[in-house]
Amino acid sequence: MALGSALIGVFTSLIPLFIIGVLLHAIGWGLMSMPSTTAGLNGLKAESVSDGSSFSNLWRQMFRALSVVILIQLYEIMKNLNLFGISILFVLFSVMYIVSTIVANKVERPTHMEKVS
């Protein structure tokens, strides 16, 4: 996903590379979304899975909408500066994806025995 966003930011003038960047971003999002949701729901007790799933879907949609608003605002600010600012914006989002992936993998998860007790 980060690679796709970086390609979008760097190659905005070359349409084929822009399309490849968007495709890589979408594939990365698809590969990231399901395992993270599954890992989160596996940490819940069986009777709480339905509530956890609805809670997860609610917050995912809310943050997705909020991120679109923020992205549009940043896009408008950068567009008024120049086209180079748009490329910088996509590269910054790529860095955010990479940092959040590293942080997410550093979080300690409970072992199977901790879940049971």
Coordinates of N, CA and C in Angstrom, one line a residue:
M1 N 0.8 -1.2 0.0 CA 0.0 0.0 0.0 C 0.9 1.2 0.0
A2 N 1.9 1.2 0.8 CA 2.8 2.4 0.8 C 3.5 2.6 -0.5
L3 N 3.9 1.5 -1.1 CA 4.6 1.6 -2.4 C 3.6 2.2 -3.5
G4 N 2.4 1.8 -3.4 CA 1.4 2.3 -4.3 C 1.2 3.8 -4.1
S5 N 1.1 4.2 -2.9 CA 0.9 5.7 -2.6 C 2.2 6.5 -3.0
A6 N 3.3 5.9 -2.8 CA 4.6 6.6 -3.2 C 4.6 6.7 -4.7
L7 N 4.2 5.7 -5.5 CA 4.1 5.8 -6.9 C 3.1 6.9 -7.4
I8 N 2.0 6.9 -6.7 CA 1.0 7.9 -7.0 C 1.6 9.3 -6.9
G9 N 2.3 9.5 -5.8 CA 2.9 10.8 -5.5 C 4.0 11.2 -6.4
V10 N 4.8 10.3 -6.8 CA 6.0 10.6 -7.7 C 5.6 10.7 -9.1
F11 N 4.8 9.9 -9.6 CA 4.5 9.8 -11.0 C 3.1 10.3 -11.4
T12 N 2.7 11.4 -10.9 CA 1.4 12.0 -11.2 C 1.2 12.4 -12.7
S13 N 2.3 12.7 -13.3 CA 2.2 13.2 -14.7 C 2.2 12.0 -15.7
L14 N 2.7 10.8 -15.3 CA 2.7 9.7 -16.2 C 1.5 8.8 -15.9
I15 N 0.5 8.8 -16.7 CA -0.8 8.1 -16.4 C -0.6 6.6 -16.2
P16 N 0.1 5.9 -17.0 CA 0.3 4.4 -16.7 C 0.9 4.1 -15.4
L17 N 1.9 4.9 -15.0 CA 2.5 4.7 -13.7 C 1.6 5.1 -12.6
F18 N 0.8 6.1 -12.8 CA -0.2 6.5 -11.8 C -1.3 5.4 -11.6
I19 N -1.7 4.8 -12.7 CA -2.7 3.7 -12.6 C -2.0 2.5 -11.8
I20 N -0.8 2.2 -12.1 CA -0.1 1.1 -11.4 C 0.0 1.4 -9.9
G21 N 0.3 2.7 -9.6 CA 0.3 3.1 -8.2 C -1.0 2.9 -7.5
V22 N -2.1 3.3 -8.2 CA -3.4 3.2 -7.6 C -3.8 1.7 -7.4
L23 N -3.4 0.8 -8.4 CA -3.7 -0.6 -8.2 C -2.9 -1.2 -7.1
L24 N -1.6 -0.8 -7.0 CA -0.8 -1.4 -5.8 C -1.4 -0.9 -4.5
H25 N -1.8 0.3 -4.5 CA -2.4 0.8 -3.2 C -3.7 0.0 -2.9
A26 N -4.5 -0.2 -3.8 CA -5.8 -1.0 -3.6 C -5.5 -2.4 -3.2
I27 N -4.5 -3.1 -3.9 CA -4.2 -4.4 -3.5 C -3.6 -4.5 -2.1
G28 N -2.7 -3.5 -1.8 CA -2.2 -3.5 -0.4 C -3.2 -3.3 0.6
W29 N -4.2 -2.4 0.3 CA -5.3 -2.2 1.3 C -6.1 -3.5 1.5
G30 N -6.4 -4.2 0.4 CA -7.1 -5.4 0.5 C -6.4 -6.5 1.3
L31 N -5.1 -6.6 1.1 CA -4.2 -7.5 1.8 C -4.1 -7.2 3.3
M32 N -4.2 -5.9 3.6 CA -4.0 -5.5 5.0 C -5.2 -5.5 5.8
S33 N -6.4 -5.2 5.2 CA -7.6 -5.0 5.9 C -8.1 -6.3 6.6
M34 N -8.2 -7.4 5.9 CA -8.8 -8.6 6.4 C -7.9 -9.2 7.5
P35 N -6.6 -9.4 7.4 CA -5.8 -9.9 8.5 C -5.9 -9.1 9.8
S36 N -5.9 -7.8 9.6 CA -5.9 -6.9 10.8 C -7.3 -7.1 11.5
T37 N -8.4 -7.2 10.8 CA -9.7 -7.4 11.3 C -9.8 -8.7 12.0
T38 N -9.3 -9.7 11.3 CA -9.3 -11.1 11.9 C -8.5 -11.2 13.2
A39 N -7.3 -10.6 13.2 CA -6.5 -10.6 14.4 C -7.2 -9.9 15.6
G40 N -7.8 -8.8 15.3 CA -8.5 -8.0 16.3 C -9.7 -8.8 16.9
L41 N -10.5 -9.5 16.0 CA -11.6 -10.2 16.4 C -11.2 -11.5 17.1
N42 N -10.1 -12.1 16.8 CA -9.6 -13.3 17.4 C -9.3 -13.1 18.9
G43 N -9.0 -11.9 19.3 CA -8.7 -11.5 20.6 C -9.9 -11.4 21.5
L44 N -11.1 -11.5 21.0 CA -12.3 -11.4 21.8 C -12.8 -12.7 22.2
K45 N -13.6 -12.7 23.2 CA -14.3 -13.9 23.6 C -15.4 -14.2 22.6
A46 N -15.9 -15.5 22.5 CA -16.8 -15.9 21.5 C -18.1 -15.1 21.6
E47 N -18.6 -14.8 22.8 CA -19.9 -14.1 22.9 C -19.8 -12.6 22.5
S48 N -18.6 -12.1 22.4 CA -18.4 -10.7 22.1 C -18.0 -10.4 20.7
V49 N -17.8 -11.5 19.9 CA -17.4 -11.3 18.5 C -18.3 -10.5 17.6
S50 N -19.6 -10.7 17.8 CA -20.6 -10.0 16.9 C -20.6 -8.5 17.3
D51 N -20.5 -8.2 18.6 CA -20.4 -6.8 19.0 C -19.1 -6.2 18.6
G52 N -18.0 -6.9 18.7 CA -16.7 -6.4 18.2 C -16.6 -6.2 16.7
S53 N -17.3 -7.0 16.0 CA -17.3 -6.9 14.5 C -18.1 -5.6 14.1
S54 N -19.3 -5.4 14.8 CA -20.0 -4.2 14.4 C -19.3 -2.9 14.9
F55 N -18.6 -3.0 16.0 CA -17.8 -1.9 16.5 C -16.7 -1.6 15.6
S56 N -16.0 -2.6 15.1 CA -14.9 -2.5 14.2 C -15.4 -1.8 12.9
N57 N -16.5 -2.3 12.3 CA -17.0 -1.8 11.1 C -17.4 -0.3 11.2
L58 N -18.0 0.0 12.3 CA -18.5 1.4 12.6 C -17.3 2.3 12.6
W59 N -16.3 2.0 13.4 CA -15.1 2.9 13.5 C -14.3 2.9 12.2
R60 N -14.2 1.8 11.5 CA -13.5 1.8 10.2 C -14.2 2.8 9.3
Q61 N -15.5 2.7 9.2 CA -16.2 3.6 8.3 C -16.0 5.1 8.7
M62 N -16.1 5.3 10.0 CA -16.0 6.7 10.5 C -14.6 7.3 10.2
F63 N -13.6 6.5 10.5 CA -12.2 7.0 10.3 C -11.9 7.1 8.8
R64 N -12.5 6.2 8.0 CA -12.3 6.3 6.5 C -12.9 7.6 6.0
A65 N -14.1 8.0 6.5 CA -14.7 9.2 6.1 C -13.9 10.4 6.6
L66 N -13.5 10.4 7.8 CA -12.7 11.5 8.4 C -11.4 11.6 7.6
S67 N -10.7 10.5 7.2 CA -9.5 10.6 6.5 C -9.7 11.2 5.1
V68 N -10.8 10.9 4.5 CA -11.1 11.5 3.2 C -11.2 13.0 3.3
V69 N -11.9 13.5 4.4 CA -12.0 14.9 4.6 C -10.7 15.6 4.8
I70 N -9.8 14.9 5.6 CA -8.5 15.5 5.9 C -7.7 15.5 4.6
L71 N -7.7 14.4 3.9 CA -7.0 14.3 2.6 C -7.4 15.4 1.6
I72 N -8.7 15.6 1.5 CA -9.2 16.6 0.6 C -8.7 18.0 1.0
Q73 N -8.8 18.3 2.3 CA -8.3 19.6 2.8 C -6.8 19.8 2.5
L74 N -6.0 18.7 2.8 CA -4.6 18.8 2.5 C -4.3 18.9 1.1
Y75 N -5.1 18.2 0.3 CA -4.9 18.3 -1.2 C -5.2 19.7 -1.7
E76 N -6.2 20.3 -1.2 CA -6.5 21.7 -1.6 C -5.4 22.7 -1.2
I77 N -4.9 22.5 0.0 CA -3.9 23.4 0.4 C -2.6 23.2 -0.4
M78 N -2.2 21.9 -0.7 CA -1.1 21.7 -1.5 C -1.3 22.1 -2.9
K79 N -2.5 21.9 -3.5 CA -2.8 22.3 -4.9 C -2.6 23.8 -5.1
N80 N -3.0 24.5 -4.1 CA -2.8 26.0 -4.2 C -1.4 26.4 -4.1
L81 N -0.5 25.6 -3.5 CA 0.9 25.9 -3.5 C 1.5 25.6 -4.9
N82 N 1.5 24.3 -5.3 CA 1.9 23.9 -6.6 C 1.7 22.4 -6.7
L83 N 1.9 21.9 -7.9 CA 1.8 20.4 -8.1 C 2.8 19.6 -7.4
F84 N 3.9 20.2 -7.1 CA 5.0 19.4 -6.3 C 4.5 19.1 -4.9
G85 N 3.6 20.0 -4.4 CA 3.1 19.8 -3.1 C 2.2 18.5 -3.0
I86 N 1.5 18.2 -4.1 CA 0.7 17.0 -4.1 C 1.5 15.8 -4.1
S87 N 2.6 15.8 -4.8 CA 3.6 14.7 -4.7 C 4.1 14.5 -3.3
I88 N 4.5 15.5 -2.7 CA 5.0 15.5 -1.3 C 3.9 14.9 -0.4
L89 N 2.7 15.3 -0.6 CA 1.6 14.8 0.2 C 1.4 13.2 0.1
F90 N 1.5 12.7 -1.1 CA 1.4 11.2 -1.2 C 2.6 10.5 -0.6
V91 N 3.8 11.1 -0.8 CA 5.0 10.5 -0.2 C 4.9 10.5 1.4
L92 N 4.3 11.6 1.9 CA 4.1 11.7 3.4 C 3.2 10.6 3.9
F93 N 2.1 10.4 3.1 CA 1.2 9.3 3.5 C 1.8 7.9 3.4
S94 N 2.7 7.8 2.4 CA 3.5 6.5 2.3 C 4.3 6.3 3.6
V95 N 5.0 7.3 4.0 CA 5.8 7.2 5.2 C 4.9 6.9 6.4
M96 N 3.7 7.5 6.5 CA 2.8 7.2 7.6 C 2.4 5.8 7.6
Y97 N 2.1 5.2 6.4 CA 1.8 3.8 6.3 C 2.9 2.9 6.8
I98 N 4.1 3.2 6.4 CA 5.3 2.4 6.8 C 5.4 2.5 8.3
V99 N 5.4 3.7 8.9 CA 5.6 3.9 10.3 C 4.5 3.1 11.1
S100 N 3.2 3.3 10.7 CA 2.1 2.6 11.4 C 2.2 1.1 11.3
T101 N 2.7 0.6 10.2 CA 2.9 -0.9 10.1 C 4.0 -1.3 11.0
I102 N 5.1 -0.6 11.2 CA 6.2 -1.0 12.1 C 5.7 -0.9 13.5
V103 N 4.9 0.1 13.9 CA 4.4 0.3 15.2 C 3.4 -0.8 15.5
A104 N 2.5 -1.2 14.6 CA 1.6 -2.2 14.8 C 2.2 -3.6 15.0
N105 N 3.4 -3.8 14.4 CA 4.0 -5.1 14.5 C 4.8 -5.1 15.8
K106 N 5.1 -4.0 16.5 CA 5.8 -4.0 17.7 C 4.9 -4.2 18.9
V107 N 3.6 -4.0 18.7 CA 2.7 -4.2 19.9 C 2.6 -5.7 20.3
E108 N 2.8 -5.9 21.6 CA 2.7 -7.2 22.1 C 1.3 -7.8 22.1
R109 N 1.1 -9.0 21.6 CA -0.2 -9.6 21.6 C -0.2 -10.7 22.7
P110 N -1.4 -10.9 23.3 CA -1.5 -11.9 24.3 C -1.3 -13.3 23.7
T111 N -0.7 -14.2 24.4 CA -0.5 -15.6 23.9 C -1.8 -16.3 24.1
H112 N -1.9 -17.5 23.5 CA -3.1 -18.3 23.6 C -3.5 -18.6 25.1
M113 N -2.5 -18.8 25.9 CA -2.8 -19.2 27.3 C -3.3 -17.9 28.0
E114 N -2.9 -16.7 27.7 CA -3.4 -15.5 28.3 C -4.9 -15.3 27.9
K115 N -5.2 -15.7 26.7 CA -6.6 -15.5 26.2 C -7.5 -16.4 27.0
V116 N -7.1 -17.6 27.2 CA -7.9 -18.7 27.8 C -8.3 -18.3 29.3
S117 N -7.3 -17.8 30.0 CA -7.5 -17.5 31.4 C -8.2 -16.2 31.7

